[in-house]
Amino acid sequence: MLFFAVFLLFSILILRLGEIQIVFGDDFKRELQRTEDVTVSNPVPRGKMFDRNGNVIVDNKPLNAITYTKQQNTTQKEMVETAEKLAKIIKVDTSKVRDRDKKDFWIVQHPKAAKQLITKKEWTLYDNKKWDYKKIYQLQLDRIKDSKINHYSKQDIRAIAIFKKMNNGYALAPQIVKNKGVTPQEFAAVSENLENLPGVDTTTDWDRKYVLGDTLKTIIGNVSFAEEGLPKESLDKYMALDYSRNDRVGKSYLEYQYEDVLHGKKAKVINKTDKAGNVISQQVVSEGERGKDLVLTIDAELQKKVEKIIENEMWKAKRQYSTTGLMDRAFVILMDPHTGEILSLAGKQIVRDEDTGRLKMQDYAQGTFTTSYNVGSAVKGATVLTGYKTGAIQPGTTQVDEPLRILNTPVKKSWKTFGRINDLTALQVSSNVYMWKTVIAMAHSHYVPNGPLPIDKTAFDTLRRSFSQFGLGVRTGIDLPNEMSGFPGPDRTSGLLLDLAIGQYDTYTPIQLAQYVSTIANGGYRMQPHLVKEIREPVMDKAEEGPVIEEIQPNVLNRLDMKAEWIKRVQEGFRMVMQTRNGTAYSFFQGAKYNPAGKTGTAQAFYYGSDRSRWGTPVMNLSLVGFAPYDDPEVAMAVVVPWAYQGTGPAINDEIGKRVLNTYFNLKKQRSMKNTTAIQ
């Protein structure tokens, strides 16, 4: 019986083995040989930025870097061991190591002690799937006493910082452990010990290089750091576009606006892994390609000179006039009125250095489209043209410039009483009264000395709609994020309508003034301003531009619904401002060979700057718009100096404008002479 039982069991075993080998043998063989393809995308350097003359503005500088690539079968314990070895070789920033990071590290180092922090009852709840592991882990973190993590040495803290970086991202995707400040000694030491540091590698990374320093820095924008990765608020959007969590992306302005162009095409590598997760082969599916390059409309040399002019004039005004105490910013925009190309977008701000307590100048170019101000009489060209359009005045209409005495209202008058003047003279001498009488007629009212001034309040809408055709009070469409439209005043009394007509009620951005004067200069076409001129293919040569992929074409946003002869008449009024005696800017621009035209502006306003204790202080805002040459405009200009002074002070707007236009045409002449010499 025993022999028979043994024989029967062996027979069953042999039959079972035969079944496994014959029937299921191929299945098990395939399972043992099963592999998995994991595609990994490796980031590439971003595209460069050039100015309109081919000069590099933003480049990529190479950096020595130390990376870590986690395998699919790598355990947390193995990662900790590698981090501890690496911490003996390199130094890393530990300022961002938190208690939570220390606790994570401790749990991996002491798995048994960490397990004992959970009661049997709690483990039972987990085993029965009533609790998830996230809850268990959180309980472990909560129950780790401070005494357990406060004993870590400086080297341990470095290991924790390294371990934290290792855990970022995905398996088989390289993670930056250190890419800034890697010393030659560190790079060499890591390279020599790679066989003892599984997953660690030495490579070359990149960082943004701003060739012009702080010039245009705020317009160029920022790129996220490697450890920062994708912004949380945009995570879903970028992940849907095949970004990795630790990819660097543009965070602001041009870097953000043209992210899809600058980001480049990531290299794709297929890692073939075995059943255990070991990489057995790699195949490059597609080579990476650096991001495409942007050619900006900016003239870098002109930009630097314009910024220097702003700085010089602001410091000079600060030294010479005690009334300029609240002045802390100024803006200048130069634009091609026919194409919308921005030649210079400059803004400067005076701030107090937190370390030294001294005043310093910093770039504030973004203020040209993110801040708005009362700009004063610079808008009177739009007021006159609106008067023509509504029939309130005709070209050549004369009106008496006299003090207006409106019932229960302080006397309103121009800076000087001019008597009977026409529309051209009103622009030339900047008559407030002429503009007021124009909008009074527009509002279907009539001025009676010492009487009330009832108005049709729809005149506010009429004037604002007309102003918007020039770009005042609406977004210009500049190819940058966060552009503001300014603020329309909320109330609608007759006195405020008069203020609106002379630029002392609604607020406008400096870029809106540039679009406005360009619209007048080019004969009535509101051009969309833009900073990018071309998109080009990347090339290896650092100093060379690649083939053009896309050229940004001029975009007409709208055409003024006004007669051409009306616009020409306002152009003539602007010419008189700068080229005829009694013109408000004549003393600054008389004799200028480039034949300028423009309009000055002074607005009674209130200070709302960084010093909140001075908010509401009465100040004067200064502005200047212009174009040249008058008969064939090639450049339009807007200057805005908010809070220029209290009471009386320097005409810093005119001084800046004169120096800027002089610089533009002098630079043009110098380049023309160089080109002529080169040809000869």
XYZ file of C-alpha atoms in Angstrom:
680
model
C 0.000 0.000 0.000
C 2.835 2.431 0.861
C 4.672 1.573 -2.362
C 1.468 2.085 -4.370
C 0.810 5.469 -2.741
C 4.356 6.659 -3.478
C 4.052 5.411 -7.065
C 0.731 7.234 -7.472
C 2.114 10.533 -6.106
C 5.167 10.374 -8.370
C 2.948 9.645 -11.340
C 0.801 12.673 -10.588
C 3.931 14.828 -10.171
C 5.360 13.603 -13.498
C 2.067 14.252 -15.276
C 1.859 17.737 -13.748
C 5.427 18.579 -14.736
C 4.729 17.306 -18.214
C 1.634 19.461 -18.446
C 3.541 22.552 -17.291
C 6.406 21.934 -19.704
C 4.377 20.900 -22.731
C 1.150 22.873 -22.357
C 2.290 26.002 -20.490
C 6.035 25.933 -21.211
C 5.946 28.626 -23.869
C 3.820 30.879 -21.685
C 6.255 30.702 -18.792
C 9.197 31.181 -21.144
C 7.585 34.320 -22.580
C 6.897 35.580 -19.062
C 10.556 35.133 -18.106
C 11.633 36.922 -21.257
C 8.997 39.665 -20.943
C 10.354 43.199 -21.361
C 8.787 46.622 -21.090
C 9.490 49.726 -23.136
C 9.593 52.937 -21.110
C 9.899 56.190 -23.065
C 11.767 59.002 -21.346
C 11.947 62.585 -22.603
C 15.123 64.507 -21.883
C 14.942 68.335 -21.754
C 16.929 70.550 -24.124
C 18.215 74.135 -23.863
C 15.755 76.945 -24.593
C 15.820 79.108 -27.667
C 17.867 82.290 -27.751
C 16.726 85.872 -28.199
C 18.323 88.355 -30.595
C 17.714 92.043 -31.095
C 16.604 93.395 -34.483
C 20.260 93.804 -35.557
C 21.242 90.213 -34.800
C 22.882 90.842 -31.432
C 22.344 88.118 -28.830
C 20.244 89.330 -25.890
C 19.500 86.030 -24.137
C 21.698 82.959 -24.462
C 22.280 79.641 -22.679
C 25.470 79.102 -20.710
C 26.677 75.537 -20.059
C 26.863 74.283 -16.492
C 28.551 71.258 -14.998
C 25.792 69.176 -13.462
C 25.331 66.104 -11.298
C 22.214 64.044 -11.973
C 20.458 61.021 -10.539
C 18.368 58.548 -12.520
C 16.141 56.258 -10.482
C 15.655 52.747 -11.859
C 12.249 51.109 -11.678
C 13.453 48.554 -9.149
C 15.466 50.973 -7.007
C 14.389 50.919 -3.374
C 14.184 53.896 -1.059
C 16.876 52.346 1.112
C 19.262 52.149 -1.842
C 18.544 55.779 -2.660
C 19.326 56.829 0.914
C 22.624 54.948 0.772
C 23.548 56.685 -2.483
C 22.550 60.087 -1.068
C 24.749 59.497 1.996
C 27.744 58.632 -0.211
C 27.170 61.628 -2.452
C 26.876 63.974 0.551
C 30.485 63.154 1.431
C 31.644 64.416 -1.984
C 29.534 67.467 -2.853
C 27.980 70.414 -1.076
C 24.376 71.337 -1.746
C 21.992 74.027 -0.566
C 20.268 72.807 2.602
C 18.227 75.934 3.353
C 15.042 74.322 2.041
C 15.305 71.126 4.100
C 12.217 70.972 6.336
C 11.344 68.800 9.315
C 9.067 66.811 7.001
C 12.077 65.967 4.799
C 14.029 64.817 7.843
C 11.144 62.576 8.913
C 10.874 61.037 5.441
C 14.586 60.289 5.599
C 14.320 58.818 9.112
C 11.504 56.465 8.097
C 13.633 55.006 5.297
C 16.622 54.692 7.618
C 14.620 53.007 10.416
C 11.835 50.941 8.808
C 11.304 48.676 11.844
C 11.081 51.575 14.314
C 8.730 53.383 11.923
C 6.495 50.302 11.721
C 6.265 50.144 15.494
C 4.825 53.670 15.547
C 1.565 52.141 14.278
C -0.544 50.014 16.651
C -1.704 46.477 15.808
C -5.281 47.718 15.649
C -4.278 50.366 13.113
C -2.379 47.822 11.027
C -5.491 45.640 11.085
C -7.539 48.507 9.702
C -4.947 48.898 6.952
C -4.851 45.149 6.214
C -8.642 45.136 5.943
C -8.384 48.046 3.475
C -10.343 50.387 5.718
C -7.315 52.674 5.838
C -4.983 53.494 2.979
C -1.220 53.707 3.217
C -1.345 57.491 3.016
C -3.120 57.594 6.381
C -0.640 55.147 7.909
C 2.294 57.162 6.650
C 0.861 60.403 7.997
C 0.462 58.813 11.434
C 4.111 57.769 11.310
C 5.161 61.311 10.471
C 3.029 62.746 13.277
C 4.477 60.335 15.849
C 8.153 60.851 15.103
C 9.529 62.864 17.998
C 11.708 65.886 17.376
C 14.522 64.208 19.285
C 14.729 61.616 16.500
C 15.513 64.174 13.797
C 17.347 66.938 15.652
C 20.580 64.993 15.976
C 21.394 65.021 12.250
C 24.839 66.397 11.363
C 25.543 68.867 8.560
C 26.548 65.976 6.314
C 23.293 64.185 7.160
C 21.329 67.312 6.242
C 23.156 67.398 2.897
C 22.194 63.771 2.351
C 18.567 64.619 3.135
C 18.635 67.505 0.620
C 20.106 65.187 -2.020
C 17.573 62.430 -1.244
C 14.755 64.950 -1.623
C 15.982 65.898 -5.101
C 16.390 62.265 -6.071
C 12.713 61.664 -5.374
C 11.553 64.359 -7.779
C 10.157 63.325 -11.140
C 9.820 59.832 -12.569
C 11.785 56.599 -12.807
C 14.401 56.520 -15.596
C 14.179 60.312 -15.967
C 17.373 62.149 -14.903
C 16.912 64.517 -11.957
C 19.211 67.470 -11.338
C 20.983 67.051 -7.994
C 23.270 70.033 -8.446
C 23.840 72.285 -11.462
C 24.964 75.590 -9.994
C 28.301 76.083 -8.338
C 29.603 72.604 -9.160
C 33.337 72.931 -8.586
C 35.874 71.145 -10.807
C 36.895 69.134 -7.754
C 33.317 67.995 -7.113
C 32.761 67.159 -10.778
C 35.968 65.125 -10.924
C 35.332 63.350 -7.597
C 31.820 62.279 -8.623
C 33.047 61.151 -12.040
C 35.719 58.986 -10.425
C 33.220 57.319 -8.081
C 30.320 56.655 -10.465
C 30.590 52.877 -10.053
C 29.957 53.290 -6.322
C 27.097 55.731 -6.893
C 24.354 53.805 -8.731
C 22.126 56.108 -10.758
C 24.433 59.116 -10.395
C 25.999 60.715 -13.466
C 27.935 63.829 -14.470
C 26.698 65.822 -17.420
C 26.275 69.312 -18.848
C 23.209 71.387 -18.073
C 22.317 74.976 -19.031
C 21.204 78.230 -17.495
C 19.895 81.463 -18.970
C 22.533 84.099 -19.738
C 21.363 87.712 -19.987
C 23.930 89.411 -22.195
C 22.631 92.921 -21.477
C 22.532 92.451 -17.716
C 19.490 94.149 -16.202
C 18.561 95.866 -19.477
C 15.133 94.564 -20.558
C 15.325 91.911 -17.818
C 11.772 92.484 -16.637
C 10.436 92.232 -20.203
C 12.409 89.099 -21.030
C 10.989 87.397 -17.967
C 12.123 84.471 -15.824
C 12.455 80.709 -16.217
C 11.693 78.282 -13.404
C 14.579 76.489 -11.683
C 15.217 72.777 -12.136
C 14.123 71.963 -8.579
C 11.093 74.236 -8.977
C 9.807 72.647 -12.187
C 6.324 73.331 -13.462
C 4.299 76.031 -11.679
C 1.506 74.501 -9.598
C -1.134 76.778 -11.086
C -0.290 75.581 -14.626
C 0.583 71.978 -13.854
C -2.376 70.356 -15.625
C -1.923 72.463 -18.739
C 1.748 71.609 -19.130
C 1.314 67.938 -18.268
C -1.291 67.682 -21.027
C 1.351 69.065 -23.411
C 3.813 66.254 -22.558
C 5.925 68.250 -20.105
C 7.603 66.551 -17.167
C 7.059 67.830 -13.632
C 10.638 69.017 -13.310
C 10.804 70.771 -16.695
C 11.861 74.393 -16.674
C 9.344 76.765 -18.229
C 8.909 80.476 -18.773
C 7.269 82.118 -15.760
C 6.748 85.676 -16.975
C 6.616 88.016 -19.962
C 8.472 86.945 -23.151
C 9.733 83.693 -21.652
C 6.137 82.846 -20.715
C 4.372 84.312 -23.748
C 6.537 82.354 -26.212
C 7.015 79.208 -24.113
C 5.801 76.926 -26.911
C 8.463 78.370 -29.232
C 11.383 78.633 -26.795
C 10.891 75.267 -25.058
C 12.265 73.153 -27.855
C 11.795 69.512 -28.833
C 12.821 67.093 -26.111
C 14.980 64.067 -26.918
C 13.028 60.804 -26.605
C 14.765 57.636 -25.436
C 13.136 54.186 -25.108
C 14.501 52.208 -22.151
C 13.876 48.476 -22.508
C 13.552 46.888 -19.058
C 13.295 43.262 -17.977
C 10.716 41.810 -15.619
C 12.749 42.967 -12.615
C 12.871 46.537 -13.883
C 16.510 46.471 -14.943
C 17.400 48.467 -18.054
C 18.750 46.044 -20.651
C 18.961 48.406 -23.642
C 18.349 51.987 -24.752
C 17.181 53.293 -28.099
C 17.151 56.945 -29.141
C 13.835 57.567 -30.866
C 14.401 61.225 -31.683
C 17.258 63.594 -31.073
C 16.489 66.655 -29.007
C 16.434 70.070 -30.603
C 17.105 73.363 -28.869
C 14.158 75.708 -28.691
C 13.535 78.048 -31.591
C 15.037 81.521 -31.475
C 13.233 84.834 -31.194
C 14.369 87.922 -33.064
C 12.991 90.914 -31.200
C 11.977 94.261 -32.643
C 14.114 95.925 -29.967
C 17.275 97.776 -30.937
C 19.593 96.760 -28.075
C 22.035 99.648 -28.514
C 19.209 102.166 -28.665
C 17.531 100.544 -25.664
C 20.636 100.919 -23.513
C 21.057 104.552 -24.499
C 17.402 105.341 -23.770
C 17.638 103.708 -20.346
C 20.759 105.737 -19.585
C 18.953 108.951 -20.537
C 16.068 108.143 -18.183
C 18.455 107.389 -15.340
C 20.500 110.558 -15.872
C 17.489 112.848 -16.067
C 15.788 111.339 -13.024
C 18.891 111.603 -10.842
C 19.536 115.143 -12.100
C 15.984 116.214 -11.247
C 16.304 114.608 -7.826
C 19.498 116.559 -7.136
C 18.340 119.940 -8.421
C 14.695 120.166 -7.336
C 13.357 119.553 -3.851
C 9.818 119.219 -5.258
C 10.640 115.918 -7.005
C 10.690 113.873 -3.801
C 7.858 111.518 -4.815
C 9.095 110.923 -8.367
C 10.311 107.336 -8.550
C 9.672 106.159 -12.124
C 9.732 107.160 -15.769
C 8.899 105.413 -19.051
C 9.879 105.796 -22.700
C 8.574 103.856 -25.700
C 9.832 104.142 -29.262
C 7.728 102.451 -31.909
C 7.554 102.180 -35.684
C 4.166 103.803 -36.368
C 3.658 101.854 -39.600
C 4.387 98.332 -38.348
C 3.875 98.409 -34.578
C 7.441 97.202 -34.014
C 8.716 98.401 -30.637
C 12.235 99.761 -30.973
C 12.687 100.561 -27.296
C 10.559 99.714 -24.282
C 12.203 101.376 -21.313
C 11.169 101.974 -17.751
C 13.202 102.828 -14.671
C 12.253 102.902 -11.008
C 14.059 104.309 -7.991
C 13.814 102.022 -4.966
C 15.546 101.779 -1.611
C 18.088 98.999 -1.290
C 17.043 96.736 1.590
C 20.653 95.992 2.541
C 22.290 99.419 2.295
C 19.246 101.657 2.757
C 20.397 103.756 -0.207
C 18.352 104.662 -3.271
C 19.101 102.706 -6.418
C 17.749 102.509 -9.951
C 16.216 99.289 -11.245
C 14.602 98.125 -14.466
C 10.858 98.713 -14.622
C 10.086 98.215 -18.303
C 7.019 96.130 -17.458
C 5.443 99.274 -16.015
C 4.962 100.524 -19.582
C 1.964 98.216 -19.937
C 1.096 97.124 -16.374
C 0.641 100.581 -14.791
C -1.558 103.517 -15.798
C -1.667 107.238 -15.021
C -3.431 110.518 -15.760
C -1.375 111.802 -18.679
C -2.777 115.287 -19.213
C -2.861 117.296 -22.416
C -1.046 114.714 -24.545
C -4.507 113.322 -25.410
C -5.809 116.599 -26.855
C -5.179 115.410 -30.391
C -7.841 112.744 -29.849
C -10.166 115.345 -28.303
C -9.909 117.633 -31.344
C -10.471 114.745 -33.771
C -13.493 113.613 -31.751
C -14.792 117.190 -31.955
C -14.494 117.066 -35.741
C -16.229 113.715 -35.951
C -19.174 114.709 -33.737
C -19.584 118.079 -35.416
C -18.828 119.960 -32.199
C -16.121 121.847 -34.111
C -14.864 122.072 -37.673
C -11.293 122.475 -38.911
C -10.550 126.147 -38.382
C -13.278 126.729 -35.768
C -12.320 129.529 -33.391
C -13.280 129.806 -29.736
C -12.437 132.269 -26.987
C -9.946 130.959 -24.452
C -11.185 132.592 -21.258
C -11.655 131.612 -17.615
C -14.800 129.509 -17.268
C -17.002 130.471 -14.343
C -19.465 127.652 -13.800
C -22.019 127.873 -10.980
C -20.760 126.368 -7.696
C -17.464 125.392 -9.343
C -13.951 126.845 -8.925
C -12.825 128.889 -11.922
C -11.439 126.665 -14.691
C -8.872 128.104 -17.080
C -5.881 127.366 -19.235
C -2.346 127.897 -17.955
C -2.593 131.250 -19.749
C -5.533 133.190 -21.223
C -5.157 133.136 -25.027
C -8.283 134.919 -26.250
C -9.774 133.835 -29.576
C -7.856 130.914 -31.064
C -8.487 128.164 -33.591
C -7.974 124.417 -33.333
C -4.332 124.476 -34.472
C -3.361 127.176 -32.014
C -5.251 125.314 -29.273
C -2.958 122.327 -29.835
C 0.121 124.514 -30.225
C -0.309 126.314 -26.893
C -2.244 123.490 -25.171
C -5.439 125.397 -24.457
C -7.662 123.677 -21.904
C -10.585 126.019 -22.510
C -10.749 125.213 -26.225
C -11.047 121.506 -25.371
C -13.648 122.182 -22.697
C -15.837 124.215 -25.015
C -15.496 121.459 -27.608
C -16.828 118.742 -25.283
C -19.503 121.076 -23.920
C -20.830 121.299 -27.481
C -20.388 117.555 -27.822
C -22.569 117.113 -24.716
C -25.313 119.271 -26.297
C -24.775 122.037 -23.780
C -23.751 125.684 -23.868
C -21.500 127.634 -21.551
C -23.146 130.592 -19.808
C -20.887 132.584 -17.449
C -21.829 132.003 -13.786
C -24.593 129.623 -14.840
C -24.990 125.870 -14.395
C -23.591 123.428 -16.941
C -26.088 120.633 -17.627
C -24.703 117.979 -19.970
C -25.833 114.924 -21.880
C -23.961 112.265 -19.928
C -23.738 110.013 -22.952
C -20.909 112.348 -23.992
C -18.683 110.306 -21.649
C -19.397 107.219 -23.764
C -18.929 109.141 -27.007
C -15.545 110.486 -25.948
C -14.314 107.189 -24.544
C -15.406 105.215 -27.628
C -13.561 107.694 -29.795
C -10.447 107.571 -27.580
C -10.476 103.755 -27.757
C -10.066 103.954 -31.545
C -6.627 105.459 -30.854
C -5.832 102.820 -28.210
C -6.567 104.959 -25.156
C -8.351 103.113 -22.365
C -8.180 99.701 -24.078
C -5.530 97.009 -24.287
C -3.120 97.597 -27.140
C -2.636 93.885 -27.899
C 1.100 93.887 -27.165
C 2.493 90.351 -27.216
C 3.095 90.204 -23.468
C 0.893 88.911 -20.628
C -0.728 91.007 -17.903
C -1.370 94.129 -19.965
C -3.811 96.445 -18.221
C -6.355 98.704 -19.863
C -6.261 101.600 -17.400
C -9.105 102.868 -15.233
C -12.117 104.902 -16.365
C -13.449 107.351 -13.798
C -16.754 106.134 -12.299
C -18.644 109.422 -11.881
C -20.320 111.500 -14.615
C -20.594 115.124 -13.566
C -20.048 117.963 -16.020
C -16.735 118.977 -14.457
C -15.364 115.451 -14.842
C -16.280 115.431 -18.534
C -14.113 118.511 -18.917
C -11.294 116.736 -17.064
C -11.645 113.697 -19.336
C -11.170 115.907 -22.403
C -7.728 117.050 -21.198
C -6.438 113.733 -19.833
C -7.061 114.383 -16.152
C -9.760 111.829 -15.355
C -9.238 108.392 -16.916
C -5.838 106.709 -16.644
C -3.803 105.305 -19.535
C -0.687 103.154 -19.811
C 2.482 104.450 -21.481
C 2.129 101.840 -24.249
C -1.373 103.175 -24.975
C 0.103 106.655 -25.493
C 2.629 105.186 -27.942
C -0.160 103.460 -29.884
C -2.249 106.642 -29.807
C 0.443 108.889 -31.258
C 1.396 106.227 -33.809
C -2.211 106.177 -34.986
C -2.081 109.925 -35.614
C 1.401 109.741 -37.159
C 0.558 107.040 -39.734
C -2.687 108.632 -40.884
C -5.243 106.799 -38.762
C -4.272 103.117 -38.485
C -4.131 101.644 -34.990
C -1.255 99.176 -35.184
C -0.823 96.325 -32.739
C 2.515 96.812 -30.955
C 4.758 93.772 -30.804
C 8.180 92.815 -29.466
C 8.864 89.707 -31.555
C 9.861 90.314 -35.157
C 10.757 86.801 -36.304
C 10.902 83.191 -35.160
C 13.963 81.340 -36.453
C 15.323 77.819 -36.537
C 18.121 77.204 -34.020
C 21.669 76.755 -35.315
C 24.846 75.576 -33.640
C 26.849 78.754 -34.282
C 26.371 81.018 -31.282
C 26.606 84.230 -33.277
C 24.495 83.146 -36.219
C 20.761 83.349 -36.790
C 18.970 80.409 -38.370
C 16.443 80.349 -41.221
C 13.225 82.298 -40.681
C 10.250 80.121 -39.721
C 7.749 82.895 -39.177
C 7.849 86.641 -39.680
C 5.424 88.623 -37.551
C 3.369 90.746 -39.896
C 1.984 94.206 -39.052
C -1.552 93.966 -37.708
C -4.038 96.812 -38.136
C -6.483 96.689 -35.233
C -8.756 99.375 -36.633
C -8.866 102.439 -38.881
C -9.999 105.763 -37.458
C -13.487 106.592 -38.636
C -12.334 110.082 -39.544
C -11.423 112.052 -42.645
C -7.800 112.032 -43.744
C -7.710 115.841 -43.862
C -8.786 115.972 -40.217
C -5.878 113.764 -39.191
C -3.477 115.866 -41.256
C -4.701 118.977 -39.483
C -3.972 117.484 -36.055
C -0.551 116.389 -37.356
C 0.050 120.035 -38.267
C -1.016 121.131 -34.792
C 1.493 118.663 -33.330
C 4.203 120.061 -35.617
C 3.459 123.552 -34.338
C 3.911 122.342 -30.740
C 7.552 121.517 -31.425
C 8.543 123.785 -34.318
C 6.803 127.141 -33.931
C 7.167 129.878 -31.365
C 4.699 129.630 -28.491
C 4.580 125.843 -28.990
C 4.744 124.192 -25.580
C 7.772 122.094 -26.602
C 9.407 124.625 -28.939
C 12.160 125.592 -26.500
C 13.337 121.980 -26.438
C 12.933 120.966 -30.095
C 13.542 124.198 -32.028
C 16.009 123.650 -34.836
C 15.841 119.864 -34.688
C 16.813 118.640 -38.154
C 14.637 115.553 -37.919
C 11.444 117.656 -38.246
C 9.556 116.534 -35.095
C 5.900 116.831 -34.135
C 4.229 116.041 -30.844
C 2.199 117.076 -27.844
C 3.145 117.774 -24.244
C 1.044 116.812 -21.268
C 0.758 117.918 -17.644
C -1.863 116.456 -15.326
C -2.870 117.411 -11.823
C -2.977 114.046 -10.089
C -2.517 112.300 -6.748
C 0.356 110.149 -5.599
C -0.302 106.411 -5.220
C 3.196 104.957 -5.195
C 5.129 102.664 -2.885
C 5.111 105.083 0.079
C 1.590 104.464 1.369
C 1.961 107.150 4.027
C 2.000 109.761 1.227
C -0.985 108.432 -0.702
C -3.307 111.169 -1.909
C -0.610 113.843 -2.031
C -1.258 116.290 -4.914
C 1.373 115.859 -7.640
C 1.946 116.654 -11.314
C 2.212 113.895 -13.919
C 4.192 114.755 -17.053
C 3.942 113.214 -20.504
C 5.096 113.772 -24.066
C 4.074 112.105 -27.307
C 5.742 112.714 -30.641
C 6.829 111.418 -34.019
C 9.444 112.274 -36.622
C 9.965 113.228 -39.328
C 6.678 115.084 -39.447
C 6.167 114.594 -43.204
C 7.254 110.927 -43.291
C 7.159 109.471 -39.752
C 9.533 106.598 -39.047
C 9.452 106.640 -35.258
C 6.772 107.456 -32.682
C 7.561 108.199 -29.044
C 5.762 108.289 -25.718
C 7.288 109.601 -22.481
C 5.520 109.375 -19.112
C 6.909 110.659 -15.799
C 4.336 110.101 -13.035
C 4.460 112.146 -9.822
C 7.178 114.306 -11.349
C 6.931 117.059 -8.760
C 4.723 118.918 -6.318
C 3.758 122.487 -7.162
C 6.343 123.415 -9.780
C 9.356 121.549 -11.098
C 11.448 120.535 -14.107
C 10.082 119.670 -17.560
C 11.757 116.288 -17.342
C 9.376 114.832 -19.925
C 10.537 117.289 -22.587
C 14.190 116.890 -21.645
C 13.979 113.103 -21.858
C 12.033 113.263 -25.123
C 14.522 115.624 -26.750
C 17.517 113.505 -25.776
C 15.800 110.283 -26.862
C 14.891 111.539 -30.351
C 18.340 113.092 -30.748
C 19.869 109.744 -29.823
C 17.664 107.826 -32.240
C 18.564 109.985 -35.250
C 22.238 110.304 -34.288
C 22.500 106.537 -34.012
C 20.805 106.160 -37.382
C 23.284 108.610 -38.931
C 26.298 106.834 -37.394
C 25.155 103.473 -38.723
C 24.511 104.932 -42.160
C 28.045 106.343 -42.259
C 29.517 102.995 -41.155
C 27.592 101.146 -43.843
C 28.724 103.638 -46.479
C 32.352 103.256 -45.386
C 32.061 99.461 -45.398
C 30.668 99.461 -48.951
C 33.463 101.735 -50.157
